[in-house]
Coordinates of C-alpha atoms in Angstrom, one line a residue:
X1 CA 84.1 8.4 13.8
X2 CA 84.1 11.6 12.6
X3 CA 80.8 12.6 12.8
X4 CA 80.0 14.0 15.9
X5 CA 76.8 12.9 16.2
X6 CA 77.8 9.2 16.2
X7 CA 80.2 9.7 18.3
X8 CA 77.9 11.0 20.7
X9 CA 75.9 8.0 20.8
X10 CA 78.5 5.7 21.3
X11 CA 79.8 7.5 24.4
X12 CA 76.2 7.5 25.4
X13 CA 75.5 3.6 24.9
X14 CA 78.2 1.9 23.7
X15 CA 76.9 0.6 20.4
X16 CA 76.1 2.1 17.6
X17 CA 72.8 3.7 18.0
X18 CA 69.9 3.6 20.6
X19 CA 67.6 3.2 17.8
X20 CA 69.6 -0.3 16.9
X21 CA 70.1 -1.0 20.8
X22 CA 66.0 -1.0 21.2
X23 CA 64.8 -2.2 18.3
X24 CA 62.7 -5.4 19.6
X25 CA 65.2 -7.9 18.5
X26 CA 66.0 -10.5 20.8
X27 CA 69.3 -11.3 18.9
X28 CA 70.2 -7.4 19.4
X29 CA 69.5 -7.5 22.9
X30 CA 72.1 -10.9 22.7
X31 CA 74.9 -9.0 21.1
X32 CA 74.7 -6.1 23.6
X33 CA 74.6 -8.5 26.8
X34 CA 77.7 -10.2 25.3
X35 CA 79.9 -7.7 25.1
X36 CA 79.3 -7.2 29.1
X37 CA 80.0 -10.2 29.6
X38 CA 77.1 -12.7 29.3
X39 CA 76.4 -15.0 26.6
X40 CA 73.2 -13.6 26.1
X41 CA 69.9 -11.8 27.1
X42 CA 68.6 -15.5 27.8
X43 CA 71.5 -16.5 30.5
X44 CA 70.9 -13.2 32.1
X45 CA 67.0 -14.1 32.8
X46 CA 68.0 -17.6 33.7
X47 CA 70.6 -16.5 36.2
X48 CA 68.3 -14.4 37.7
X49 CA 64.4 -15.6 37.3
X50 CA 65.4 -19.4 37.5
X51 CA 65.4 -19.9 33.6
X52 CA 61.4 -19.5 32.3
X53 CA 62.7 -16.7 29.6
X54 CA 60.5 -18.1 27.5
X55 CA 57.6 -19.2 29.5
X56 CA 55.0 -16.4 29.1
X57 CA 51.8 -16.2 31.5
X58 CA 49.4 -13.5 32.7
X59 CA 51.9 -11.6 35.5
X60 CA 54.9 -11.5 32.7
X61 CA 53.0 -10.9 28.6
X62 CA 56.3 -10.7 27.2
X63 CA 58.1 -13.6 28.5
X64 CA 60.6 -11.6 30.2
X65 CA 60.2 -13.1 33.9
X66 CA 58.8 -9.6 35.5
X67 CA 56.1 -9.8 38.0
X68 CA 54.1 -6.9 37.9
X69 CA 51.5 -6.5 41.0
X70 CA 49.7 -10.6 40.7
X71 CA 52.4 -13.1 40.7
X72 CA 50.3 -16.4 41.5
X73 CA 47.3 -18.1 40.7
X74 CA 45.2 -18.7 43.3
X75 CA 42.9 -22.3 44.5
X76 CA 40.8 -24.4 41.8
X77 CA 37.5 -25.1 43.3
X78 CA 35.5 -28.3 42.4
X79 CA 31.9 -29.0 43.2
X80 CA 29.6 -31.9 42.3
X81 CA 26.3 -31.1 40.6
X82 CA 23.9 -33.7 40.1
X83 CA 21.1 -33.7 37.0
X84 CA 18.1 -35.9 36.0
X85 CA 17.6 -37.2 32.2
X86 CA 14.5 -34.7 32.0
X87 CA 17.1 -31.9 33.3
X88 CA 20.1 -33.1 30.0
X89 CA 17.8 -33.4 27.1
X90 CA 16.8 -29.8 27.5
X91 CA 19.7 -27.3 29.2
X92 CA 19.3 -25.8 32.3
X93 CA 20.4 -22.3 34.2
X94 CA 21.8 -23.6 37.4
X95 CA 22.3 -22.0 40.9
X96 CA 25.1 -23.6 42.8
X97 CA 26.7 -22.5 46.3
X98 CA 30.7 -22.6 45.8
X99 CA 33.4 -22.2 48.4
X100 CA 34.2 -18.8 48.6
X101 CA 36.4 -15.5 50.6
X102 CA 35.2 -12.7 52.2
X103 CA 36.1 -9.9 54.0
X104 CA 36.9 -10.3 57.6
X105 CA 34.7 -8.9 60.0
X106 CA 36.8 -8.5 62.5
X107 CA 39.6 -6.3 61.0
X108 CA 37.1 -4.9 58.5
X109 CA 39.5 -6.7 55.5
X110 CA 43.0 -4.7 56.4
X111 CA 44.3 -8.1 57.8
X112 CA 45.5 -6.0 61.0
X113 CA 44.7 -7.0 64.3
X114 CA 41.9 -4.3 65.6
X115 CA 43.1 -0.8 66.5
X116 CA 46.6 -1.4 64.4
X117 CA 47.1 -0.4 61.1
X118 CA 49.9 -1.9 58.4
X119 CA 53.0 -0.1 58.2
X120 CA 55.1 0.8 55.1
X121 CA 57.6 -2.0 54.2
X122 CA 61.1 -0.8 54.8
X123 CA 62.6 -3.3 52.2
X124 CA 61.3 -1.2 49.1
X125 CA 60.3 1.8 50.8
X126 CA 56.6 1.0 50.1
X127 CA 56.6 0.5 46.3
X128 CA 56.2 -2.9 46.0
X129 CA 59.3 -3.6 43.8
X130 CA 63.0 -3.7 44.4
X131 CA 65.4 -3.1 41.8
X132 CA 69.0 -5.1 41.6
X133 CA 72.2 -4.3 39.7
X134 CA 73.2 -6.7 37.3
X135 CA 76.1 -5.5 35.7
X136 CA 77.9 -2.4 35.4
X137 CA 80.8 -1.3 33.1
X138 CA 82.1 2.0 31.6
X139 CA 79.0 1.8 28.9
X140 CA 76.2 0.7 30.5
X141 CA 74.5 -0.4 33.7
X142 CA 71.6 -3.0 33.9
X143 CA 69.1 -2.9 36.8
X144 CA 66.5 -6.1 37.4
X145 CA 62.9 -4.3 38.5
X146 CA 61.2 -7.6 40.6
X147 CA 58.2 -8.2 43.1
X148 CA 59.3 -7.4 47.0
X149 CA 59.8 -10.7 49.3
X150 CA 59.0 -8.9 52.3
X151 CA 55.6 -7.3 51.5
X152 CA 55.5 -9.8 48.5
X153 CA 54.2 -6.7 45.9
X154 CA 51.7 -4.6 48.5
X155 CA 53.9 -2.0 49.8
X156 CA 53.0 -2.4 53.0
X157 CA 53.2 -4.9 55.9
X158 CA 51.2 -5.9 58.6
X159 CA 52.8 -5.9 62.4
X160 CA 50.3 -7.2 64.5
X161 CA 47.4 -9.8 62.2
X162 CA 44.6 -10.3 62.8
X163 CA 43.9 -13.2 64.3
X164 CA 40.7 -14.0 63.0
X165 CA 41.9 -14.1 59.1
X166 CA 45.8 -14.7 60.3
X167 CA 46.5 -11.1 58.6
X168 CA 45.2 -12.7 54.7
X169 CA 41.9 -9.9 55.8
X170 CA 39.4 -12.5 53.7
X171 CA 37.9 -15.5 55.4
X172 CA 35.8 -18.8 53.8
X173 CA 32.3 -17.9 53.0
X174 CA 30.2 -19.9 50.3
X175 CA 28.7 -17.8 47.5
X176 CA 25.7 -18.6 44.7
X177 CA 26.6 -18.5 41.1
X178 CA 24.4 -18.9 38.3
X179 CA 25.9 -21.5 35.7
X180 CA 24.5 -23.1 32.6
X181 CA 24.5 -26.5 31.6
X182 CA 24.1 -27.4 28.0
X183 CA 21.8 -29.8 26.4
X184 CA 23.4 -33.5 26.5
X185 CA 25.9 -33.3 29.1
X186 CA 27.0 -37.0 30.0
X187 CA 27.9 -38.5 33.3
X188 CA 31.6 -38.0 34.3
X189 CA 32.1 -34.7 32.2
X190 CA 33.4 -31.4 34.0
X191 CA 32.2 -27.9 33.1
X192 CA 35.6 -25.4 33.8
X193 CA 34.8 -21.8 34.2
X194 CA 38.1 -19.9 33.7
X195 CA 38.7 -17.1 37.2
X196 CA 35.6 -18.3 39.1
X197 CA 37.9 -19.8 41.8
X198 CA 39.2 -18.8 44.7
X199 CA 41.7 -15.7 45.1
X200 CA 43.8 -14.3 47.7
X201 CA 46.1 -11.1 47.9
X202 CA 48.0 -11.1 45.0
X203 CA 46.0 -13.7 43.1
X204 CA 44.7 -14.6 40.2
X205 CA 41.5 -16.3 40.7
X206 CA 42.1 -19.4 40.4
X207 CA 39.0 -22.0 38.2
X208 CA 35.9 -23.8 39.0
X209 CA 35.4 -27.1 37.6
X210 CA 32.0 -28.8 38.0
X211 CA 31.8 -32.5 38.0
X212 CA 28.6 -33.8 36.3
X213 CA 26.8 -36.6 37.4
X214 CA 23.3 -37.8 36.3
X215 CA 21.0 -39.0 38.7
X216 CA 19.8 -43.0 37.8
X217 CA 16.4 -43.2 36.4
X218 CA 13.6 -45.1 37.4
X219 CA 12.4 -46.3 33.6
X220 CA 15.2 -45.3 31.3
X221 CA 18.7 -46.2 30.9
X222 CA 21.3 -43.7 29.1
X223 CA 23.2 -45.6 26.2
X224 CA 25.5 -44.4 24.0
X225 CA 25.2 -42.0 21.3
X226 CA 21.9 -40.3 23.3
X227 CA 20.1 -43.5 23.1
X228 CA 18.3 -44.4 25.9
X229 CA 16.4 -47.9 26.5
X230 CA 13.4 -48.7 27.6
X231 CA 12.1 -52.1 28.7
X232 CA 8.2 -53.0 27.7
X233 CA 6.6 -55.8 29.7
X234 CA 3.7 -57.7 27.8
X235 CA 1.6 -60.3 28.2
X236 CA 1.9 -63.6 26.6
X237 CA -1.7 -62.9 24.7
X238 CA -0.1 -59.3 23.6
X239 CA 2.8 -61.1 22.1
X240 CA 1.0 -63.3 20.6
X241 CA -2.2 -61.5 18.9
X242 CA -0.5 -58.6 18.7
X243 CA -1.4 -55.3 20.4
X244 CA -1.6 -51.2 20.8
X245 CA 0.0 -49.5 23.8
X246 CA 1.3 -46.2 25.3
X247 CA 5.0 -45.9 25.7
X248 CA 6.4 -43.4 27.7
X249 CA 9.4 -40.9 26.3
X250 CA 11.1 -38.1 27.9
X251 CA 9.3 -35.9 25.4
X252 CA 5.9 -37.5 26.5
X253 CA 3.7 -40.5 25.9
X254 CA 3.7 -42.3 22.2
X255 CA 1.4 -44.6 20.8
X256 CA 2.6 -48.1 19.5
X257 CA 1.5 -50.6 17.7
X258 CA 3.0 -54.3 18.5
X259 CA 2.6 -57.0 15.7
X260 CA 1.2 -60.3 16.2
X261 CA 4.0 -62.7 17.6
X262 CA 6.6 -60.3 18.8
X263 CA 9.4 -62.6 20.4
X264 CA 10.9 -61.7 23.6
X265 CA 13.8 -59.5 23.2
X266 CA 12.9 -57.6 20.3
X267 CA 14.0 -54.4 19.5
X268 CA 12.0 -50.7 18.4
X269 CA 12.9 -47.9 17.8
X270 CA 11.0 -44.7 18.4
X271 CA 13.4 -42.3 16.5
X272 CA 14.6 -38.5 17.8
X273 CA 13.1 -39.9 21.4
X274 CA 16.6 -39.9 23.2
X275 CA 19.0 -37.5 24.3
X276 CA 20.6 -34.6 22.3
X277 CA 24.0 -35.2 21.1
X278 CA 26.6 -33.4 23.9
X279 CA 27.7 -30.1 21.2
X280 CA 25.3 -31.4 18.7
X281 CA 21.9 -30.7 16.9
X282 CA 20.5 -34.6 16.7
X283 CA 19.3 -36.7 19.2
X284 CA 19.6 -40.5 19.9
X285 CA 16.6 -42.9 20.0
X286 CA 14.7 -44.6 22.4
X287 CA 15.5 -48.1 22.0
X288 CA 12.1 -50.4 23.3
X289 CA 13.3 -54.2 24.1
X290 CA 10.3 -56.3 24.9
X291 CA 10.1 -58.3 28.0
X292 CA 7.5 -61.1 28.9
X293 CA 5.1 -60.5 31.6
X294 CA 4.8 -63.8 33.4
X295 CA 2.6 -64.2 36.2
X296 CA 3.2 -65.5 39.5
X297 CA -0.3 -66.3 40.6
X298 CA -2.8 -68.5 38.6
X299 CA -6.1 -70.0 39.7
X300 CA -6.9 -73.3 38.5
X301 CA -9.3 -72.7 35.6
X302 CA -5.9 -70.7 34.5
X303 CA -3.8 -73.3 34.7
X304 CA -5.8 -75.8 32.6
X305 CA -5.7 -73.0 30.0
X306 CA -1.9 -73.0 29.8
X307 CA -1.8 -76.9 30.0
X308 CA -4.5 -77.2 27.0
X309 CA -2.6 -74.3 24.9
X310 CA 0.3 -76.5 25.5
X311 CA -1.1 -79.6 25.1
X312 CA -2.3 -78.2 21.5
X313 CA 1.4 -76.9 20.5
X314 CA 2.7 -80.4 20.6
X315 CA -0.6 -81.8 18.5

Protein backbone atom coordinates (compact mmCIF):
# COMPACT_ATOMS: atom_id res chain seq x y z
CA UNK A 1 0.00 0.00 0.00
CA UNK A 2 1.64 2.82 -0.90
CA UNK A 3 -0.61 5.46 -0.20
CA UNK A 4 -0.41 6.52 3.11
CA UNK A 5 -3.71 7.26 3.66
CA UNK A 6 -4.82 3.59 3.15
CA UNK A 7 -2.40 2.41 4.98
CA UNK A 8 -3.55 4.33 7.83
CA UNK A 9 -6.89 2.84 7.74
CA UNK A 10 -5.86 -0.50 7.73
CA UNK A 11 -3.66 -0.19 10.80
CA UNK A 12 -6.71 1.52 12.20
CA UNK A 13 -9.39 -1.26 11.38
CA UNK A 14 -8.01 -3.93 9.68
CA UNK A 15 -9.99 -3.80 6.49
CA UNK A 16 -10.01 -1.73 3.99
CA UNK A 17 -11.89 1.28 4.94
CA UNK A 18 -14.32 2.31 7.80
CA UNK A 19 -16.53 3.58 5.22
CA UNK A 20 -16.81 -0.27 3.71
CA UNK A 21 -16.62 -1.74 7.47
CA UNK A 22 -20.01 0.32 8.29
CA UNK A 23 -21.77 0.38 5.48
CA UNK A 24 -25.21 -1.35 6.69
CA UNK A 25 -24.48 -4.63 5.01
CA UNK A 26 -25.08 -7.55 6.87
CA UNK A 27 -22.77 -9.65 4.49
CA UNK A 28 -19.91 -6.97 5.38
CA UNK A 29 -20.44 -7.21 8.89
CA UNK A 30 -20.10 -11.37 7.98
CA UNK A 31 -16.79 -10.95 6.32
CA UNK A 32 -15.29 -8.84 9.11
CA UNK A 33 -16.48 -11.33 12.04
CA UNK A 34 -14.83 -14.11 9.98
CA UNK A 35 -11.67 -13.04 9.79
CA UNK A 36 -11.75 -13.00 13.91
CA UNK A 37 -12.74 -16.00 14.00
CA UNK A 38 -16.52 -16.51 13.69
CA UNK A 39 -18.46 -17.64 10.91
CA UNK A 40 -20.41 -14.78 10.91
CA UNK A 41 -22.27 -11.68 12.48
CA UNK A 42 -25.29 -14.19 12.92
CA UNK A 43 -23.25 -16.95 15.15
CA UNK A 44 -21.94 -14.17 17.17
CA UNK A 45 -25.67 -12.94 18.18
CA UNK A 46 -26.60 -16.54 18.55
CA UNK A 47 -23.76 -17.44 20.87
CA UNK A 48 -24.55 -14.64 22.87
CA UNK A 49 -28.44 -13.59 22.80
CA UNK A 50 -29.63 -17.32 22.41
CA UNK A 51 -30.09 -17.18 18.55
CA UNK A 52 -33.30 -14.55 17.77
CA UNK A 53 -30.81 -12.40 15.28
CA UNK A 54 -33.55 -12.09 13.27
CA UNK A 55 -36.47 -11.83 15.45
CA UNK A 56 -37.21 -8.06 15.70
CA UNK A 57 -39.71 -6.58 18.51
CA UNK A 58 -40.27 -3.27 20.23
CA UNK A 59 -37.02 -3.40 22.88
CA UNK A 60 -34.57 -4.49 19.84
CA UNK A 61 -35.97 -2.38 16.07
CA UNK A 62 -33.13 -3.72 14.31
CA UNK A 63 -33.07 -7.25 15.08
CA UNK A 64 -29.86 -7.13 16.65
CA UNK A 65 -30.86 -8.79 20.18
CA UNK A 66 -30.15 -5.36 22.32
CA UNK A 67 -32.41 -4.52 25.09
CA UNK A 68 -32.56 -1.01 25.55
CA UNK A 69 -34.37 0.22 28.97
CA UNK A 70 -38.12 -2.26 28.41
CA UNK A 71 -37.16 -5.76 27.81
CA UNK A 72 -40.65 -7.59 28.49
CA UNK A 73 -44.17 -7.28 27.86
CA UNK A 74 -46.19 -7.15 30.62
CA UNK A 75 -49.98 -9.18 31.70
CA UNK A 76 -52.93 -9.35 28.97
CA UNK A 77 -56.03 -8.47 30.80
CA UNK A 78 -59.47 -10.04 29.80
CA UNK A 79 -62.85 -8.81 30.89
CA UNK A 80 -66.42 -9.95 30.01
CA UNK A 81 -68.82 -7.29 28.72
CA UNK A 82 -72.25 -8.20 28.28
CA UNK A 83 -74.76 -6.15 25.57
CA UNK A 84 -78.55 -6.36 24.69
CA UNK A 85 -79.80 -6.61 20.83
CA UNK A 86 -81.04 -2.86 21.21
CA UNK A 87 -77.34 -2.00 22.51
CA UNK A 88 -75.61 -4.10 18.84
CA UNK A 89 -77.79 -2.74 16.21
CA UNK A 90 -76.71 0.74 17.07
CA UNK A 91 -72.85 1.11 18.71
CA UNK A 92 -72.22 2.10 21.99
CA UNK A 93 -69.45 4.18 24.08
CA UNK A 94 -68.76 1.85 26.98
CA UNK A 95 -67.32 2.39 30.54
CA UNK A 96 -65.80 -0.71 31.95
CA UNK A 97 -63.73 -1.14 35.29
CA UNK A 98 -60.32 -3.23 34.30
CA UNK A 99 -57.81 -4.70 36.61
CA UNK A 100 -55.25 -2.29 37.10
CA UNK A 101 -51.62 -1.02 39.21
CA UNK A 102 -51.10 1.74 41.20
CA UNK A 103 -48.71 3.37 43.20
CA UNK A 104 -48.11 2.07 46.59
CA UNK A 105 -49.17 3.96 49.36
CA UNK A 106 -47.10 2.80 51.71
CA UNK A 107 -43.58 3.47 50.09
CA UNK A 108 -45.04 6.32 48.06
CA UNK A 109 -44.12 4.03 44.62
CA UNK A 110 -40.05 3.74 45.36
CA UNK A 111 -40.69 -0.03 46.16
CA UNK A 112 -38.44 0.63 49.41
CA UNK A 113 -39.46 -0.30 52.69
CA UNK A 114 -40.33 3.17 54.56
CA UNK A 115 -37.50 5.35 55.78
CA UNK A 116 -34.87 3.40 53.19
CA UNK A 117 -34.09 4.44 49.96
CA UNK A 118 -32.60 2.21 46.81
CA UNK A 119 -29.05 2.13 46.43
CA UNK A 120 -26.95 2.25 43.26
CA UNK A 121 -26.34 -1.25 41.77
CA UNK A 122 -22.70 -2.14 42.07
CA UNK A 123 -22.87 -4.67 39.10
CA UNK A 124 -23.02 -1.74 36.40
CA UNK A 125 -22.18 1.09 38.49
CA UNK A 126 -25.74 2.44 38.17
CA UNK A 127 -26.11 2.58 34.36
CA UNK A 128 -28.29 -0.02 33.69
CA UNK A 129 -26.17 -1.81 31.18
CA UNK A 130 -23.04 -4.00 31.30
CA UNK A 131 -20.84 -4.28 28.50
CA UNK A 132 -18.80 -7.82 27.68
CA UNK A 133 -15.82 -8.52 25.46
CA UNK A 134 -16.35 -10.70 22.71
CA UNK A 135 -13.34 -10.96 20.97
CA UNK A 136 -10.12 -9.20 20.80
CA UNK A 137 -7.23 -9.45 18.30
CA UNK A 138 -4.39 -7.10 17.04
CA UNK A 139 -7.22 -5.28 14.69
CA UNK A 140 -10.08 -5.00 16.51
CA UNK A 141 -12.03 -5.52 19.74
CA UNK A 142 -15.83 -6.18 19.98
CA UNK A 143 -17.74 -5.25 23.20
CA UNK A 144 -21.66 -6.73 23.70
CA UNK A 145 -23.74 -3.52 25.45
CA UNK A 146 -26.82 -5.73 27.34
CA UNK A 147 -29.55 -5.00 30.06
CA UNK A 148 -28.01 -5.57 33.86
CA UNK A 149 -29.30 -8.99 35.69
CA UNK A 150 -28.83 -7.47 38.96
CA UNK A 151 -30.90 -4.23 38.73
CA UNK A 152 -32.49 -5.84 35.48
CA UNK A 153 -32.07 -2.14 33.50
CA UNK A 154 -32.92 0.45 36.51
CA UNK A 155 -29.63 1.29 37.81
CA UNK A 156 -30.49 0.98 41.13
CA UNK A 157 -31.58 -1.68 43.65
CA UNK A 158 -33.60 -1.86 46.47
CA UNK A 159 -32.19 -3.33 49.97
CA UNK A 160 -34.86 -3.42 52.21
CA UNK A 161 -38.72 -3.74 49.95
CA UNK A 162 -41.39 -2.83 50.89
CA UNK A 163 -43.47 -5.15 52.05
CA UNK A 164 -46.69 -3.89 51.12
CA UNK A 165 -45.82 -4.06 47.08
CA UNK A 166 -42.80 -6.70 47.76
CA UNK A 167 -40.39 -3.81 46.42
CA UNK A 168 -42.51 -3.90 42.57
CA UNK A 169 -43.75 0.05 44.34
CA UNK A 170 -47.34 -0.50 42.26
CA UNK A 171 -50.09 -2.54 43.77
CA UNK A 172 -53.67 -3.96 42.03
CA UNK A 173 -56.24 -1.21 41.81
CA UNK A 174 -59.18 -1.45 39.15
CA UNK A 175 -59.47 1.58 36.74
CA UNK A 176 -62.53 2.92 34.25
CA UNK A 177 -61.81 3.04 30.66
CA UNK A 178 -64.09 4.30 28.13
CA UNK A 179 -64.25 1.70 25.00
CA UNK A 180 -66.42 1.59 21.93
CA UNK A 181 -68.27 -1.08 20.61
CA UNK A 182 -69.19 -1.03 16.98
CA UNK A 183 -72.55 -1.61 15.45
CA UNK A 184 -73.10 -5.64 14.89
CA UNK A 185 -70.77 -7.09 17.25
CA UNK A 186 -71.83 -10.94 17.58
CA UNK A 187 -71.68 -13.17 20.51
CA UNK A 188 -68.26 -14.83 21.20
CA UNK A 189 -66.16 -12.02 19.38
CA UNK A 190 -63.21 -10.22 21.38
CA UNK A 191 -62.43 -6.55 20.99
CA UNK A 192 -58.21 -6.28 21.61
CA UNK A 193 -56.93 -2.90 22.47
CA UNK A 194 -53.21 -2.98 21.87
CA UNK A 195 -51.06 -1.43 25.56
CA UNK A 196 -54.24 -1.08 27.59
CA UNK A 197 -52.95 -4.04 29.89
CA UNK A 198 -51.23 -4.26 32.69
CA UNK A 199 -47.39 -3.08 33.17
CA UNK A 200 -44.83 -3.42 35.65
CA UNK A 201 -41.18 -1.92 35.91
CA UNK A 202 -39.64 -2.54 32.83
CA UNK A 203 -42.78 -3.34 30.84
CA UNK A 204 -44.49 -2.97 28.01
CA UNK A 205 -48.05 -2.78 28.73
CA UNK A 206 -49.30 -5.67 28.02
CA UNK A 207 -53.32 -5.92 25.89
CA UNK A 208 -56.90 -5.87 26.90
CA UNK A 209 -59.09 -8.17 25.19
CA UNK A 210 -62.85 -7.95 25.77
CA UNK A 211 -65.00 -10.88 25.44
CA UNK A 212 -68.49 -10.07 24.00
CA UNK A 213 -71.45 -11.73 24.93
CA UNK A 214 -75.09 -10.65 24.11
CA UNK A 215 -77.56 -10.90 26.59
CA UNK A 216 -80.75 -13.52 25.43
CA UNK A 217 -83.79 -11.62 24.46
CA UNK A 218 -87.15 -11.97 25.55
CA UNK A 219 -88.97 -11.73 21.82
CA UNK A 220 -86.12 -11.99 19.28
CA UNK A 221 -83.66 -14.50 18.38
CA UNK A 222 -80.21 -13.51 16.58
CA UNK A 223 -79.72 -15.63 13.29
CA UNK A 224 -77.24 -15.40 11.02
CA UNK A 225 -76.30 -12.86 8.68
CA UNK A 226 -78.12 -9.99 11.18
CA UNK A 227 -81.33 -11.77 10.82
CA UNK A 228 -83.28 -11.97 13.76
CA UNK A 229 -86.71 -14.04 14.17
CA UNK A 230 -89.57 -13.31 15.51
CA UNK A 231 -92.43 -15.68 16.34
CA UNK A 232 -96.27 -14.28 15.72
CA UNK A 233 -99.11 -16.10 17.56
CA UNK A 234 -102.61 -15.90 15.79
CA UNK A 235 -105.72 -16.99 16.21
CA UNK A 236 -107.29 -19.76 14.19
CA UNK A 237 -110.06 -16.95 12.85
CA UNK A 238 -106.88 -14.59 11.90
CA UNK A 239 -105.36 -17.38 9.95
CA UNK A 240 -108.15 -18.05 8.39
CA UNK A 241 -110.03 -14.62 7.33
CA UNK A 242 -106.96 -12.99 7.27
CA UNK A 243 -105.91 -10.00 9.41
CA UNK A 244 -103.94 -6.58 10.29
CA UNK A 245 -101.53 -6.41 13.26
CA UNK A 246 -98.64 -4.61 14.90
CA UNK A 247 -95.30 -6.34 14.86
CA UNK A 248 -92.69 -5.29 16.99
CA UNK A 249 -88.92 -4.49 15.56
CA UNK A 250 -85.93 -3.26 17.21
CA UNK A 251 -86.37 -0.15 15.24
CA UNK A 252 -90.06 0.22 16.53
CA UNK A 253 -93.58 -1.12 15.85
CA UNK A 254 -94.61 -2.04 12.00
CA UNK A 255 -97.89 -2.60 10.61
CA UNK A 256 -98.73 -5.94 8.80
CA UNK A 257 -101.09 -7.16 6.85
CA UNK A 258 -101.71 -11.18 7.14
CA UNK A 259 -103.70 -12.81 4.12
CA UNK A 260 -106.54 -14.95 4.35
CA UNK A 261 -105.44 -18.59 5.15
CA UNK A 262 -101.89 -18.14 6.28
CA UNK A 263 -100.73 -21.78 7.29
CA UNK A 264 -98.79 -22.33 10.41
CA UNK A 265 -95.20 -21.86 9.91
CA UNK A 266 -95.05 -19.36 7.37
CA UNK A 267 -92.47 -17.12 6.81
CA UNK A 268 -92.24 -12.85 6.34
CA UNK A 269 -89.97 -10.83 5.96
CA UNK A 270 -89.91 -7.22 7.10
CA UNK A 271 -86.68 -6.25 5.27
CA UNK A 272 -83.62 -3.88 6.80
CA UNK A 273 -85.39 -4.79 10.40
CA UNK A 274 -82.40 -6.88 11.73
CA UNK A 275 -79.04 -6.31 12.80
CA UNK A 276 -76.29 -4.43 10.99
CA UNK A 277 -73.74 -6.49 9.33
CA UNK A 278 -70.47 -6.75 11.96
CA UNK A 279 -67.88 -4.15 9.53
CA UNK A 280 -70.72 -3.62 7.21
CA UNK A 281 -73.31 -0.98 5.95
CA UNK A 282 -76.56 -3.51 5.45
CA UNK A 283 -78.59 -4.94 7.81
CA UNK A 284 -80.33 -8.48 8.08
CA UNK A 285 -84.12 -8.95 8.24
CA UNK A 286 -86.54 -9.78 10.65
CA UNK A 287 -87.77 -13.05 9.81
CA UNK A 288 -91.77 -13.44 11.19
CA UNK A 289 -92.81 -17.34 11.39
CA UNK A 290 -96.41 -17.69 12.30
CA UNK A 291 -97.51 -19.67 15.17
CA UNK A 292 -101.18 -20.89 16.06
CA UNK A 293 -102.77 -19.50 19.14
CA UNK A 294 -104.67 -22.47 20.56
CA UNK A 295 -106.65 -22.01 23.55
CA UNK A 296 -106.75 -24.00 26.55
CA UNK A 297 -110.03 -23.02 28.00
CA UNK A 298 -113.42 -23.19 26.03
CA UNK A 299 -116.97 -22.90 27.37
CA UNK A 300 -119.41 -25.16 25.85
CA UNK A 301 -121.23 -22.92 23.36
CA UNK A 302 -117.39 -22.83 22.13
CA UNK A 303 -116.93 -26.17 21.80
CA UNK A 304 -120.04 -26.91 19.69
CA UNK A 305 -118.61 -24.13 17.41
CA UNK A 306 -115.38 -26.12 16.72
CA UNK A 307 -117.39 -29.49 16.52
CA UNK A 308 -119.95 -27.79 13.86
CA UNK A 309 -116.89 -26.03 11.90
CA UNK A 310 -115.53 -29.54 11.83
CA UNK A 311 -118.43 -31.34 11.31
CA UNK A 312 -118.82 -28.95 8.04
CA UNK A 313 -115.03 -29.66 6.74
CA UNK A 314 -115.85 -33.29 6.32
CA UNK A 315 -119.39 -32.39 4.46
Amino acid sequence: MSDDEKRKKYDKYGHVGSEEVFRGSESNFDEIFKDIGFGGIRDIFEQFFGGGFSARNRSDPFGFGFNFGRTNKGEDTVVDLSLSLEEVISGKNETIEVPSLEKCSVCNGSGCSPGTKTKKCTSCNGLGQTKRVVNENRFSTFVTVETCRMCRGVGEIVERPCRNCKASGKVPARKKIQIEIPPGIEDGMTLQLTGRGISYENEYPGDLFIRIHIKPHQIFQRLENGNILYSLKLKFTELALGTEVVIPTLYGSEKFKIPAGTQIDSIFKLRGKGIPMHNQRSKGDQIVRIKLDIPTKLTERQRWLIKELDDRKNM
